[in-house]
Coordinates of C-alpha atoms and ligand atoms in Angstrom, one line a residue:
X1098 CA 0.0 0.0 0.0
X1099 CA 1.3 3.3 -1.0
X1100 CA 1.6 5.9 2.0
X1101 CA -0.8 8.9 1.5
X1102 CA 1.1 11.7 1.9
X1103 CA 1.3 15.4 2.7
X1104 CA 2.2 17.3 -0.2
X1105 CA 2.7 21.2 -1.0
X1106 CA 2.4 22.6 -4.1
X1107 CA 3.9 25.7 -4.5
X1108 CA 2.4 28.0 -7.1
X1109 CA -0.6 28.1 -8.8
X1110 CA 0.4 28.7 -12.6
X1111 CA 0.2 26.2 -15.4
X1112 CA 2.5 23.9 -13.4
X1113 CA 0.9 24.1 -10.1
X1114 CA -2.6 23.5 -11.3
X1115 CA -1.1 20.0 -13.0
X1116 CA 0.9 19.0 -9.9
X1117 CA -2.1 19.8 -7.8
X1118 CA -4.4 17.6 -9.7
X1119 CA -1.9 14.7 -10.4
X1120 CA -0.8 14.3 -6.8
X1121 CA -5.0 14.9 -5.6
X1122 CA -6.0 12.0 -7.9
X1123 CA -3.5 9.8 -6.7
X1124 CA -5.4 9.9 -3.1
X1125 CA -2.4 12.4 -1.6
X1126 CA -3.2 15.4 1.0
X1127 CA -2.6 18.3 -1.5
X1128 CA -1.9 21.9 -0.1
X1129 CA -1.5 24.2 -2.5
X1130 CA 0.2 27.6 -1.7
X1131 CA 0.3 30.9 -4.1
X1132 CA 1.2 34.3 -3.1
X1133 CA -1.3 36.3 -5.5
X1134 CA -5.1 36.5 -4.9
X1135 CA -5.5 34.5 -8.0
X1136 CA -4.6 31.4 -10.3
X1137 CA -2.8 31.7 -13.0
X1138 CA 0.9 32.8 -12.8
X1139 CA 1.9 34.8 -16.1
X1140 CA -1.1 34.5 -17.5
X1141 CA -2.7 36.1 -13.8
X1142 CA -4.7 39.4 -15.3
X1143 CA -2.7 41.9 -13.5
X1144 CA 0.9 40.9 -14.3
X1145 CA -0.2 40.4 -17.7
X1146 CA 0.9 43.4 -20.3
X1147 CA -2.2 44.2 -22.8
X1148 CA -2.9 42.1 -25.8
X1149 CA -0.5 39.6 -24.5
X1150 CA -1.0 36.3 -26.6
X1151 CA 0.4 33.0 -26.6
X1152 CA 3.5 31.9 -28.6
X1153 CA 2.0 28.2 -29.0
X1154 CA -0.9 27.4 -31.2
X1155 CA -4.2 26.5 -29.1
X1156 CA -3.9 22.5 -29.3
X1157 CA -0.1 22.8 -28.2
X1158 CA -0.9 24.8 -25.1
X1159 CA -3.7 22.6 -23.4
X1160 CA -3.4 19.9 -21.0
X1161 CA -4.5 16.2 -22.2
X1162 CA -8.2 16.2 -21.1
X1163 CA -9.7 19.7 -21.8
X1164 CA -9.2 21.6 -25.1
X1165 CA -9.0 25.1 -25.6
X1166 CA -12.7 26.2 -26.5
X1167 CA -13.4 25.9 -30.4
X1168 CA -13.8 29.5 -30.1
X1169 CA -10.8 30.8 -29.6
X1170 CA -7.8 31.9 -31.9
X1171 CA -5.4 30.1 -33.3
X1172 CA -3.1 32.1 -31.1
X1173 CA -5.2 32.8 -27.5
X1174 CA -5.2 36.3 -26.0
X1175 CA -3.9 35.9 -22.2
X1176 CA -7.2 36.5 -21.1
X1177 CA -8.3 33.4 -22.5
X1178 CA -6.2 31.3 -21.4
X1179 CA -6.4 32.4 -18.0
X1180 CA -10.4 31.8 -18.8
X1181 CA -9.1 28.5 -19.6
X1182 CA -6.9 27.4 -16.3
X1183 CA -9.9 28.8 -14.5
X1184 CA -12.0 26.3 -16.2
X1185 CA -9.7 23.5 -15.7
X1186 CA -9.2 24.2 -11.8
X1187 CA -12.8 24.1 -12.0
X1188 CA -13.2 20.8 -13.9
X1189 CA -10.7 19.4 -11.2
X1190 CA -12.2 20.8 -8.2
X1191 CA -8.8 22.2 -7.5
X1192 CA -9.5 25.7 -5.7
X1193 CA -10.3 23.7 -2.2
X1194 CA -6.5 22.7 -2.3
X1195 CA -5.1 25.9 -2.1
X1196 CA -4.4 28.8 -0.1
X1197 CA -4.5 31.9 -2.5
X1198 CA -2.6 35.5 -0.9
X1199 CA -0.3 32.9 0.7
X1200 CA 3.6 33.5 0.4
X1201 CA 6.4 30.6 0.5
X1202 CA 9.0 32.3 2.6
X1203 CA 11.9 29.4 3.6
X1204 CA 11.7 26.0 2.5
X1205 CA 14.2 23.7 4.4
X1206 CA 14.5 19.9 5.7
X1207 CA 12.1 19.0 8.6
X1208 CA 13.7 19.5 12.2
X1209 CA 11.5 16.7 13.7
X1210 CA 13.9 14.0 11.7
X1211 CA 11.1 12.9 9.5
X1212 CA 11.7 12.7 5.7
X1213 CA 10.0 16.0 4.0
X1214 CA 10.5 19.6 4.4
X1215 CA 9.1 22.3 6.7
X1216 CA 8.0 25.7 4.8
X1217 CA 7.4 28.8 6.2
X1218 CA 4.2 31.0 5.4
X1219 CA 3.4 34.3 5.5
X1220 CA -0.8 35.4 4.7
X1221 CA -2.0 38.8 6.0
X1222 CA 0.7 39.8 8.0
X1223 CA 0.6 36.0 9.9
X1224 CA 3.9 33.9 9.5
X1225 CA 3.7 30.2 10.4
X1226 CA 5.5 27.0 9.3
X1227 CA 4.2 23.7 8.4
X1228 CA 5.6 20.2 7.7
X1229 CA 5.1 18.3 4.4
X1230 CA 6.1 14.6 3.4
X1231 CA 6.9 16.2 0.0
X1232 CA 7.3 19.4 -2.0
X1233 CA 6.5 20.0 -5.5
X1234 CA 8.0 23.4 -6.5
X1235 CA 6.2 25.2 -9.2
X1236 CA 7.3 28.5 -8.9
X1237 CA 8.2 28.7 -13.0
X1238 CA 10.9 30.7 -14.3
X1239 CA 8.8 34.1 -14.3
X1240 CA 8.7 35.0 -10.7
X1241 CA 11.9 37.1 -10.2
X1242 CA 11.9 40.3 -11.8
X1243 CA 15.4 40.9 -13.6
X1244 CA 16.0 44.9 -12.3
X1245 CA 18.4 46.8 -14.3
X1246 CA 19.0 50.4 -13.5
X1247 CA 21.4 52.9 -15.8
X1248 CA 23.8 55.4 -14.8
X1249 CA 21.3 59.2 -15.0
X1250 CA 18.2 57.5 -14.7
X1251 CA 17.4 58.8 -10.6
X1252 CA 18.0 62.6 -12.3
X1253 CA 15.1 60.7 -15.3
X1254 CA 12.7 59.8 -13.1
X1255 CA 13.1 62.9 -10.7
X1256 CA 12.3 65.1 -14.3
X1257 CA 8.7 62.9 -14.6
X1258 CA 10.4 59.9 -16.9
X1259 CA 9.2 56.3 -15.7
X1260 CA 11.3 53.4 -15.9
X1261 CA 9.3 50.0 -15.5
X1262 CA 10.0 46.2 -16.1
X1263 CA 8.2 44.7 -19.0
X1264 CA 5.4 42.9 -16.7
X1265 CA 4.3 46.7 -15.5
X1266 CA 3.0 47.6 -18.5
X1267 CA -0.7 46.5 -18.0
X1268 CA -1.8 49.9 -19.3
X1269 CA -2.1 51.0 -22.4
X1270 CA -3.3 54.4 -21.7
X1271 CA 0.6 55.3 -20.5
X1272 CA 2.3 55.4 -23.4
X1273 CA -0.2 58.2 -25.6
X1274 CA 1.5 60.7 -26.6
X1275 CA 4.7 59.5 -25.4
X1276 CA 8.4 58.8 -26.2
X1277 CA 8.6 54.7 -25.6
X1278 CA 11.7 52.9 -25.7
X1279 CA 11.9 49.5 -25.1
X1280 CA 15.4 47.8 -23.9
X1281 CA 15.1 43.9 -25.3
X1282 CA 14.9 41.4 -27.8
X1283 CA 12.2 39.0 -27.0
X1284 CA 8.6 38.1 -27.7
X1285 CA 7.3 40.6 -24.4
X1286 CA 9.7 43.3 -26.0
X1287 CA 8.2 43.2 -29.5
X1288 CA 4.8 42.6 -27.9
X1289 CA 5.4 46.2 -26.1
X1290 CA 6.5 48.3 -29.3
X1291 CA 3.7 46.7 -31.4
X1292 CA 0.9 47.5 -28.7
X1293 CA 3.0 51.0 -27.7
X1294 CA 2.9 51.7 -31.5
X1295 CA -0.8 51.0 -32.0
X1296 CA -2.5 53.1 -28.7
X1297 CA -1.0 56.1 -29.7
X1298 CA 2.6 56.6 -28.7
X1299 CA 4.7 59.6 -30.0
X1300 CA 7.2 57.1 -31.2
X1301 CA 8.2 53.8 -30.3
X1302 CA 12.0 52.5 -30.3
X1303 CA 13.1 49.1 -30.0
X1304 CA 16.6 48.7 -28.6
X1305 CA 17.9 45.2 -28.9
X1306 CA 21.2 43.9 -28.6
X1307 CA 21.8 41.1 -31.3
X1308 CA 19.6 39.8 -33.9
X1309 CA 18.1 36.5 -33.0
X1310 CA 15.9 34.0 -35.2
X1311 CA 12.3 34.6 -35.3
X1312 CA 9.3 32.1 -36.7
X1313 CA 6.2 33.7 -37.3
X1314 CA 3.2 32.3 -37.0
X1315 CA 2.4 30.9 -40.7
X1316 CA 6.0 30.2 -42.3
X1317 CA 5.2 30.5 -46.3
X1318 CA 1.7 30.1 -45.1
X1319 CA 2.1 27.4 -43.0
X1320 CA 0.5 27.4 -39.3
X1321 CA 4.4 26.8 -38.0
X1322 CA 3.4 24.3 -35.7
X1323 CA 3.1 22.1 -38.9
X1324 CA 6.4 23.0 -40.0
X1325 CA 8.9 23.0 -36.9
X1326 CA 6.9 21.1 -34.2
X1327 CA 7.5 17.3 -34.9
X1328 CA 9.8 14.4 -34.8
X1329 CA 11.0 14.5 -37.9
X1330 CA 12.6 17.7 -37.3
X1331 CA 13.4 17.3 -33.6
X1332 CA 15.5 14.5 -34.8
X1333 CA 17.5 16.6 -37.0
X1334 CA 18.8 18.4 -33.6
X1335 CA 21.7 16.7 -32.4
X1336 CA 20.3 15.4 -29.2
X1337 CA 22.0 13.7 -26.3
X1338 CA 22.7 10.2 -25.8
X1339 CA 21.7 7.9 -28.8
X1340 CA 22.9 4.6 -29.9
X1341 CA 26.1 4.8 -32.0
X1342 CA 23.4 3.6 -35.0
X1343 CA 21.8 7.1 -34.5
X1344 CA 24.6 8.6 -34.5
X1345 CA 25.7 7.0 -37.7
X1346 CA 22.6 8.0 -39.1
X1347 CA 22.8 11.7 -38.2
X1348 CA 26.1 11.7 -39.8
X1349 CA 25.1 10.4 -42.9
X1350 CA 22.1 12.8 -43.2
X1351 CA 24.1 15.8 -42.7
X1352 CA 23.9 17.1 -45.6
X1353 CA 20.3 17.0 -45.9
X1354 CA 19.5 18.3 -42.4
X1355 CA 22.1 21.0 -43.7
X1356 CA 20.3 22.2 -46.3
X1357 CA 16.6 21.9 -44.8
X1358 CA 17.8 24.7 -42.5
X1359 CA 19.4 26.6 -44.9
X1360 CA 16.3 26.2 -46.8
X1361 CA 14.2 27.5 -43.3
X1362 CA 16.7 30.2 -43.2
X1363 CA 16.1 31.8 -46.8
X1364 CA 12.5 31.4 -45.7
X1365 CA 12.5 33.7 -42.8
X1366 CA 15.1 36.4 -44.3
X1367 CA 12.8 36.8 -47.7
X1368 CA 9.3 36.7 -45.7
X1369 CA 10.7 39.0 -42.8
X1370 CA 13.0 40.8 -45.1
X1371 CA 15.6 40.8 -42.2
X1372 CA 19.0 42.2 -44.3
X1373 CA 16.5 45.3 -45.2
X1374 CA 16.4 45.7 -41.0
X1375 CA 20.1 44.3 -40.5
X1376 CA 18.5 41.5 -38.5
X1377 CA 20.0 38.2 -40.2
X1378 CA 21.7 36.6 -36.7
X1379 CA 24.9 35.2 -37.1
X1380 CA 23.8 31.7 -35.8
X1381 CA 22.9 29.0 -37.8
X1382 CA 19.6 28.5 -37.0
X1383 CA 19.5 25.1 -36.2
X1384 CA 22.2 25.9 -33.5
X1385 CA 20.5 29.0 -31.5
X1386 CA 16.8 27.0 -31.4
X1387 CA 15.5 26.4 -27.5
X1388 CA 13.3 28.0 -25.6
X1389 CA 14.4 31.6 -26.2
X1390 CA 13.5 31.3 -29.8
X1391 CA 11.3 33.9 -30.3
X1392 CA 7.5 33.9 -32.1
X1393 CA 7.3 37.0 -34.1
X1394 CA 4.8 39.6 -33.0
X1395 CA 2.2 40.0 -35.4
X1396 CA 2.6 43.5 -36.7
X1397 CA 6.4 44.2 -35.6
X1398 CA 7.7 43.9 -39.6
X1399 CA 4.6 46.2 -40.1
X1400 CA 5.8 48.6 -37.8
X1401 CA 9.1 48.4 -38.8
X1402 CA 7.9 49.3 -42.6
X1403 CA 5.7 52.0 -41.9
X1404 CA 7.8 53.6 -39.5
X1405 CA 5.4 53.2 -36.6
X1406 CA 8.4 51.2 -35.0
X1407 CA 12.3 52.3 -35.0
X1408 CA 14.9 49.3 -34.5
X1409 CA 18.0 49.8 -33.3
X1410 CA 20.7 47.6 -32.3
X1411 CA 22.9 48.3 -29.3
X1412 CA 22.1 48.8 -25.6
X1413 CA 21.5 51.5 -22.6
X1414 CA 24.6 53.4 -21.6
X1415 CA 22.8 55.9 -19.7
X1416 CA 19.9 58.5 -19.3
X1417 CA 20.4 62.2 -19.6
X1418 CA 18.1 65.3 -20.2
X1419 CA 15.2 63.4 -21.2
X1420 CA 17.2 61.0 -23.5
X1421 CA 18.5 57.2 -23.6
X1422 CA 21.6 57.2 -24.4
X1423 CA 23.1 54.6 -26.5
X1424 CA 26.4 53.2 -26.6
X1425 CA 26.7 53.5 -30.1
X1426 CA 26.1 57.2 -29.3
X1427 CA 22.9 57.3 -30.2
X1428 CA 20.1 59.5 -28.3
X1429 CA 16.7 58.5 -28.2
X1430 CA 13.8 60.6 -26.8
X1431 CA 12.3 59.0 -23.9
X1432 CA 9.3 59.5 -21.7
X1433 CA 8.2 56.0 -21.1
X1434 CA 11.5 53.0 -21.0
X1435 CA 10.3 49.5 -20.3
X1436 CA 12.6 46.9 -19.8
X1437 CA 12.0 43.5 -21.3
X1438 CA 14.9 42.5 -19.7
X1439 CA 13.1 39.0 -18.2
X1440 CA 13.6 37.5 -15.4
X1441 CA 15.5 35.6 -12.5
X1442 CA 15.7 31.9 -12.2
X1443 CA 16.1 30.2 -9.4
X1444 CA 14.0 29.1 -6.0
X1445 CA 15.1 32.1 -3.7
X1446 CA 13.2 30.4 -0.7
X1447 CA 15.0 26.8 -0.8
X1448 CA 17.6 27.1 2.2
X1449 CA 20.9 27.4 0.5
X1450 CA 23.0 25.1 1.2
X1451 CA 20.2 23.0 -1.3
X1452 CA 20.7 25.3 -3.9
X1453 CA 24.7 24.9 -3.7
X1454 CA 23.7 21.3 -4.6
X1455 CA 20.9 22.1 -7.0
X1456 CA 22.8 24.5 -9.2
X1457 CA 26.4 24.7 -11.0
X1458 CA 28.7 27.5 -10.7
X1459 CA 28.2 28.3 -14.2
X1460 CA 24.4 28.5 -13.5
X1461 CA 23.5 24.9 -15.0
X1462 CA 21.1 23.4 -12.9
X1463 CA 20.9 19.6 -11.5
X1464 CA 17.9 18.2 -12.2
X1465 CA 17.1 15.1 -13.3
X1466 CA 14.2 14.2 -16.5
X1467 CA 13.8 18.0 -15.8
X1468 CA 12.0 17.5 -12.4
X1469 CA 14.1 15.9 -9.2
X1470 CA 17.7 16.0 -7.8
X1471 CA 18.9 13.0 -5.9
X1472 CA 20.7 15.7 -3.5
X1473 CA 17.5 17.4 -2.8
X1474 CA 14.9 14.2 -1.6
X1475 CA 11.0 14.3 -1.1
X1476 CA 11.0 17.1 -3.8
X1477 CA 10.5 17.8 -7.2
X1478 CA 10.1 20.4 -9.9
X1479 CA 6.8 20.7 -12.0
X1480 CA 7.5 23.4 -15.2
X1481 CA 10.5 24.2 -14.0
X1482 CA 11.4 23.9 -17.8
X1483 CA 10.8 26.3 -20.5
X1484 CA 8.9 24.1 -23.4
X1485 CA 7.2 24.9 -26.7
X1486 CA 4.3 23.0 -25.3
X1487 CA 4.5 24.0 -21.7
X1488 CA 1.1 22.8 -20.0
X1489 CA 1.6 19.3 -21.6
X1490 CA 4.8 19.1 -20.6
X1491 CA 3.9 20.3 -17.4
X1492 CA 1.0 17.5 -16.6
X1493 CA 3.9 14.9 -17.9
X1494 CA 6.1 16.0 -15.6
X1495 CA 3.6 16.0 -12.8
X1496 CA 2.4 12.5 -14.1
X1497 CA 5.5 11.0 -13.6
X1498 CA 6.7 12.6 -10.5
X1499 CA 4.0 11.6 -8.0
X1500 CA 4.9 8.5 -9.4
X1501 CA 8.5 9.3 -8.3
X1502 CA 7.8 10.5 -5.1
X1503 CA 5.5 7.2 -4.6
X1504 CA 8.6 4.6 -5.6
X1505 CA 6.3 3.5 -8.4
X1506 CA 7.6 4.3 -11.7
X1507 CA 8.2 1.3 -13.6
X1508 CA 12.1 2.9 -14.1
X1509 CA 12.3 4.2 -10.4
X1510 CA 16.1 5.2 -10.7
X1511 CA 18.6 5.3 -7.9
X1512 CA 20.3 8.0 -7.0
X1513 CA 23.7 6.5 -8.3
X1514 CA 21.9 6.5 -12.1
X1515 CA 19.9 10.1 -11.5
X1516 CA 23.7 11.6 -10.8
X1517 CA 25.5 9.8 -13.5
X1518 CA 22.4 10.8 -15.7
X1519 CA 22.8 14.7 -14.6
X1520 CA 26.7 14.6 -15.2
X1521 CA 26.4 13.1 -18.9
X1522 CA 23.0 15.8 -19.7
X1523 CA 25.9 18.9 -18.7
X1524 CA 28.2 17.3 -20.9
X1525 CA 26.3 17.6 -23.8
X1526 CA 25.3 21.0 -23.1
X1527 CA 28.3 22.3 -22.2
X1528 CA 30.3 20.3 -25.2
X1529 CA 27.7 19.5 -28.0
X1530 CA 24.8 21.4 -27.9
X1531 CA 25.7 25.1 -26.0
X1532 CA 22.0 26.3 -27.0
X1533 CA 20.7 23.7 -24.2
X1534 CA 22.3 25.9 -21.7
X1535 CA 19.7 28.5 -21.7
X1536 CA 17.9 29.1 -18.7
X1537 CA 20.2 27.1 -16.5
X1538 CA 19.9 24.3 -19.1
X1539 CA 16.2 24.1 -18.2
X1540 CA 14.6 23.6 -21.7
X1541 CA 12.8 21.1 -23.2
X1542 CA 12.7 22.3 -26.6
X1543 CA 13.7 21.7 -29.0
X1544 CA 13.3 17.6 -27.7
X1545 CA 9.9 17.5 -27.1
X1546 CA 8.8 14.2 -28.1
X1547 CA 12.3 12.7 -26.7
X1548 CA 11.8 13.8 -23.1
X1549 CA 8.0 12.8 -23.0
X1550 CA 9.4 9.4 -24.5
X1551 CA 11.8 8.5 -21.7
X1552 CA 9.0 10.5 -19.1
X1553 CA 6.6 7.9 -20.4
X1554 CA 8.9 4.9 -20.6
X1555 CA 10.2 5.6 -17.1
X1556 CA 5.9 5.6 -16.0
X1557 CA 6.1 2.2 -17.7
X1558 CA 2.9 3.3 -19.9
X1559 CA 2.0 0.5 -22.3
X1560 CA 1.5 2.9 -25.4
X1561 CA 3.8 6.0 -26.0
X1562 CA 3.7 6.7 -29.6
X1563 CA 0.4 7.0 -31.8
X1564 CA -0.3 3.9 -34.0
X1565 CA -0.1 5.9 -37.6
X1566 CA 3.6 6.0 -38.0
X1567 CA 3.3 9.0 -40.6
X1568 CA 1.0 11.1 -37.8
X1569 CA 3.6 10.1 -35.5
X1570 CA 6.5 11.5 -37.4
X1571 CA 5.0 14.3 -39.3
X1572 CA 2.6 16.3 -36.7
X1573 CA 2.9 18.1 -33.4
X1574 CA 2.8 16.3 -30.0
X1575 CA -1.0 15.8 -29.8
X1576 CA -2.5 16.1 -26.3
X1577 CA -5.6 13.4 -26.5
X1578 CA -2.7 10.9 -27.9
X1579 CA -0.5 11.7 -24.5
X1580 CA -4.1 11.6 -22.4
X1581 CA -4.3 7.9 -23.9
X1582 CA -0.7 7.7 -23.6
X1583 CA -0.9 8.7 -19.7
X1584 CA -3.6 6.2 -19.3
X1585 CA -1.8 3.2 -20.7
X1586 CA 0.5 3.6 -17.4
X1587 CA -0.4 1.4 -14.4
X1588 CA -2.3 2.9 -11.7
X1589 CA -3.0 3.2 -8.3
X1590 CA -4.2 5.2 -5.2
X1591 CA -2.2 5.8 -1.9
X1592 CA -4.1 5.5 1.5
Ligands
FAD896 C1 4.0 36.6 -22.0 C2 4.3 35.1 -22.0 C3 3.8 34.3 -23.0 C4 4.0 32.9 -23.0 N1 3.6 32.1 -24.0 C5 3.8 30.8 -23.9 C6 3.4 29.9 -25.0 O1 2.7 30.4 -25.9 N2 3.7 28.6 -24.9 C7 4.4 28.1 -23.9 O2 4.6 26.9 -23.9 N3 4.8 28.9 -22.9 C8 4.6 30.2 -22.9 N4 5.0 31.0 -21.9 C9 5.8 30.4 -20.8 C10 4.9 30.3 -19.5 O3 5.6 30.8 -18.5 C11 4.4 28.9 -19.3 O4 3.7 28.5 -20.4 C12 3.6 28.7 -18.1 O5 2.5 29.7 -18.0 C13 4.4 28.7 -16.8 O6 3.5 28.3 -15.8 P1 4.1 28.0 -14.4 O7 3.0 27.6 -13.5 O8 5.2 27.0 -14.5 O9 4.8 29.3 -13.9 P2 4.1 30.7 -13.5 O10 3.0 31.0 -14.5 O11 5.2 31.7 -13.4 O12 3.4 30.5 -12.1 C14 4.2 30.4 -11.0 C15 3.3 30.8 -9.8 O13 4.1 30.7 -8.6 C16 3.7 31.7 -7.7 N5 4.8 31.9 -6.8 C17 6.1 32.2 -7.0 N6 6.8 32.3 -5.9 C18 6.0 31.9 -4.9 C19 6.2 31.8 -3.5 N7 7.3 32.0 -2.9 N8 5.1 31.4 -2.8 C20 3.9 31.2 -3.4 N9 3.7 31.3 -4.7 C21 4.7 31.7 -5.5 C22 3.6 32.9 -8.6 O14 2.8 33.9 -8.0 C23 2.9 32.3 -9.9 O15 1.5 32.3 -9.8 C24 4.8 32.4 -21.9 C25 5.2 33.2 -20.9 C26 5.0 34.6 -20.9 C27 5.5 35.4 -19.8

């Protein structure tokens, strides 16, 4: 009999929804714990900048057992989709397990000598702590505000200039009539300019430091995510491990996988035009894409072309009489800067000397499948990956670590082969594949499929690939496959 267990979940995003309901349905005592009044995480209506929209189509950003409503776009507005992890905590009944306006403070090992972890809570001015058999951290990789600040700009805010972080722009109404520029090169920067350049801005300027590959959302016409998103071209990554008849293979196709990137490549720079904006990136393509791969705005090319929209390369050196200045030299006129300068990684309330073990001088972090560090027991990460398909891979992730936590995947692996495991995964980041090592090395894309193979084969499900080869090659990750997919693994209840 599997011990019923009590189990924090903290966060209530994307990720913290799906560990919530995973660990619930397994017959655990689920308490969750998030710090704003509301569900939701990014997509939460008040951190959320205006006309904010996903990168992933509809049917890649859903979990396995509710669609997105045949309603909405293609490409749903952030309102929707936090419509849509409303509906799906309601589905689940998943609002009695947690403690909304509630604050994670410290997180450390139980002083009582049991396994588990004791975490400290602050709500309404109260502080208390609590013990918990296990912990599943989904705190995401959007919590931590990066803050810059630039040599002039106290004397810039004193004359009336603001200065804010991307996720402060909830207003529209600020920027009429003013001078915007935006410091950054990714999608929540080029959201900014387009949305700054359409309510009424004086003008809009878009400083980014290097050129980076974009997709838009139809490549020659083509919905992308029937394009870029399947195994056909995920294999044409050079991913880790492999048996030395894969590698063969990838060494004899070469040349092809060569030239359909070159081939992508000419796509994007005619349909974008990039050499008219000086935007071709030095990078082969096939080498910069991961998670920081960019969608591209609808309307930023537009913008660029009518003027609406200035882009310049370079970066802040300082502010002076009312300007940003560049250090290329440039001065730009500036009432309004927003920094899309992201955010900071990590779990700031885990005590520390657990994050010396979770993560690597050089940043990389320790984590097993994505989700558990043999150092760190009775926890586990849910989304702490960036992913193409986040909420999928986020209810895979939480799939198989209540398994984990339960000693019953079918792979259950010792903390000898998690290590060894960890060690190899940094090799071929650091060695073979540097564009892994974004985020801390906490990206699932562009190896999708691959990492939701071994997640399923390590959950011992029965079926992990859909029965039409061709579908199975040639089309996105579907999520009513991986619901059937989930299913085919045994099951059980604690208590
Ligand atoms: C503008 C934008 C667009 C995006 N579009 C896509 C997309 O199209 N496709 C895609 O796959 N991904 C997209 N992403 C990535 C997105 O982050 C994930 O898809 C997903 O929403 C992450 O969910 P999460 O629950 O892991 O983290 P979050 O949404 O960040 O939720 C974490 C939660 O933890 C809470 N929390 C943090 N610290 C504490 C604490 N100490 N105590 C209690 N609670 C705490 C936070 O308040 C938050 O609610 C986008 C991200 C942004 C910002």
């Amino acid at each position: 009999m599997t011990k019923r267990k009590n189990v924090a979940v903290i966060g209530g995003g994307v990720s913290g929804l799906a560990a919530a309901k995973a660990f619930d349905e397994r017959g655990h005592r689920v308490f969750g714990f998030e710090r704003s009044h509301d569900f939701g995480g990014v997509w939460e209506l008040s951190r959320s900048y205006p006309d904010v929209q996903t990168q992933s189509p509809k049917d890649l950003y859903r979990y396995t057992d509710l669609a997105m409503p045949g309603d909405y776009p293609e490409w749903p507005k952030g309102t929707q989709v936090h419509a849509y992890l409303h509906a799906y905590a309601a589905k689940h009944k998943l609002a009695r397990l947690f403690q909304l306006n509630t604050n994670v403070v410290s997180m450390d090992r139980r002083q009582d000598g049991l396994p588990g972890w004791t975490l400290e809570l602050e709500a309404a001015g109260n502080t208390w702590t609590q013990d918990f058999d296990f912990v599943a951290v989904c705190t995401g990789q959007f919590s931590d505000k990066n803050i810059l600040t630039h040599p002039g700009q106290d004397a810039f805010t004193a004359a009336g200039g603001e200065v804010m972080h991307s996720s402060e722009y909830t207003d529209p109404a600020l920027v009429r009539d003013k001078n915007i520029v935006v410091l950054g090169g990714s999608k929540s920067a080029t959201d900014i300019v387009v949305n700054a350049a359409r309510n009424g801005a004086k003008s809009v300027t878009l400083v980014y430091r290097e050129p980076v590959w974009r997709v838009p959302y139809y490549v020659g016409g083509i919905n992308f995510k029937r394009l870029l998103y399947m195994r056909a071209q995920e294999q044409q990554f050079n991913g880790w491990g492999g048996t030395p008849l894969g590698k063969a293979m990838f060494t004899a196709f070469k040349p092809l996988i060569w030239a359909n990137f070159r081939g992508l490549e000419t796509l994007l720079k005619l349909q974008l035009k990039l050499k008219k904006w000086d935007m071709v990136p030095d990078v082969p393509i096939e080498k910069d894409a991961s998670c920081s791969l960019p969608i591209v705005t609808p309307g930023l090319f537009e913008g660029f072309e009518d003027g609406s929209i200035k882009p310049i390369r370079g970066t802040y050196d300082r502010y002076e009489n009312g300007e940003v200045v560049l250090t290329n030299g440039d001065r730009v006129p500036c009432d309004v800067s927003i920094l899309a300068v992201g955010w900071k990684l990590g779990v700031p309330y885990l005590a520390q000397e657990f994050q010396d073990k979770l993560i690597e001088p050089d940043g990389q972090y320790r984590v097993y499948r994505l989700a558990v560090n043999p150092d760190l027991p009775d926890m586990g990460f849910v989304g702490f990956n960036s992913s193409f398909c986040t909420i999928l891979s986020a209810e895979m992730i939480a799939n198989w670590l209540v398994r984990y936590a339960d000693g019953k995947l079918a792979k259950q692996p010792s903390a000898e082969e998690m290590k060894k495991n960890i060690d190899d995964m940094l090799v071929w980041r650091r060695t073979e594949r540097p564009a892994a090592k974004v985020y801390g090395g906490l990206c699932s894309a562009p190896f999708h499929f691959r990492h939701f193979d071994e997640l399923l084969s390590d959950m011992g499900a029965a079926k992990v690939k859909r029965s039409n080869p061709i579908a199975e090659q040639f089309s996105y990750p579907d999520a009513d496959a991986y619901g059937t997919f989930l299913a085919s693994a045994p099951q059980y209840s604690a208590g």
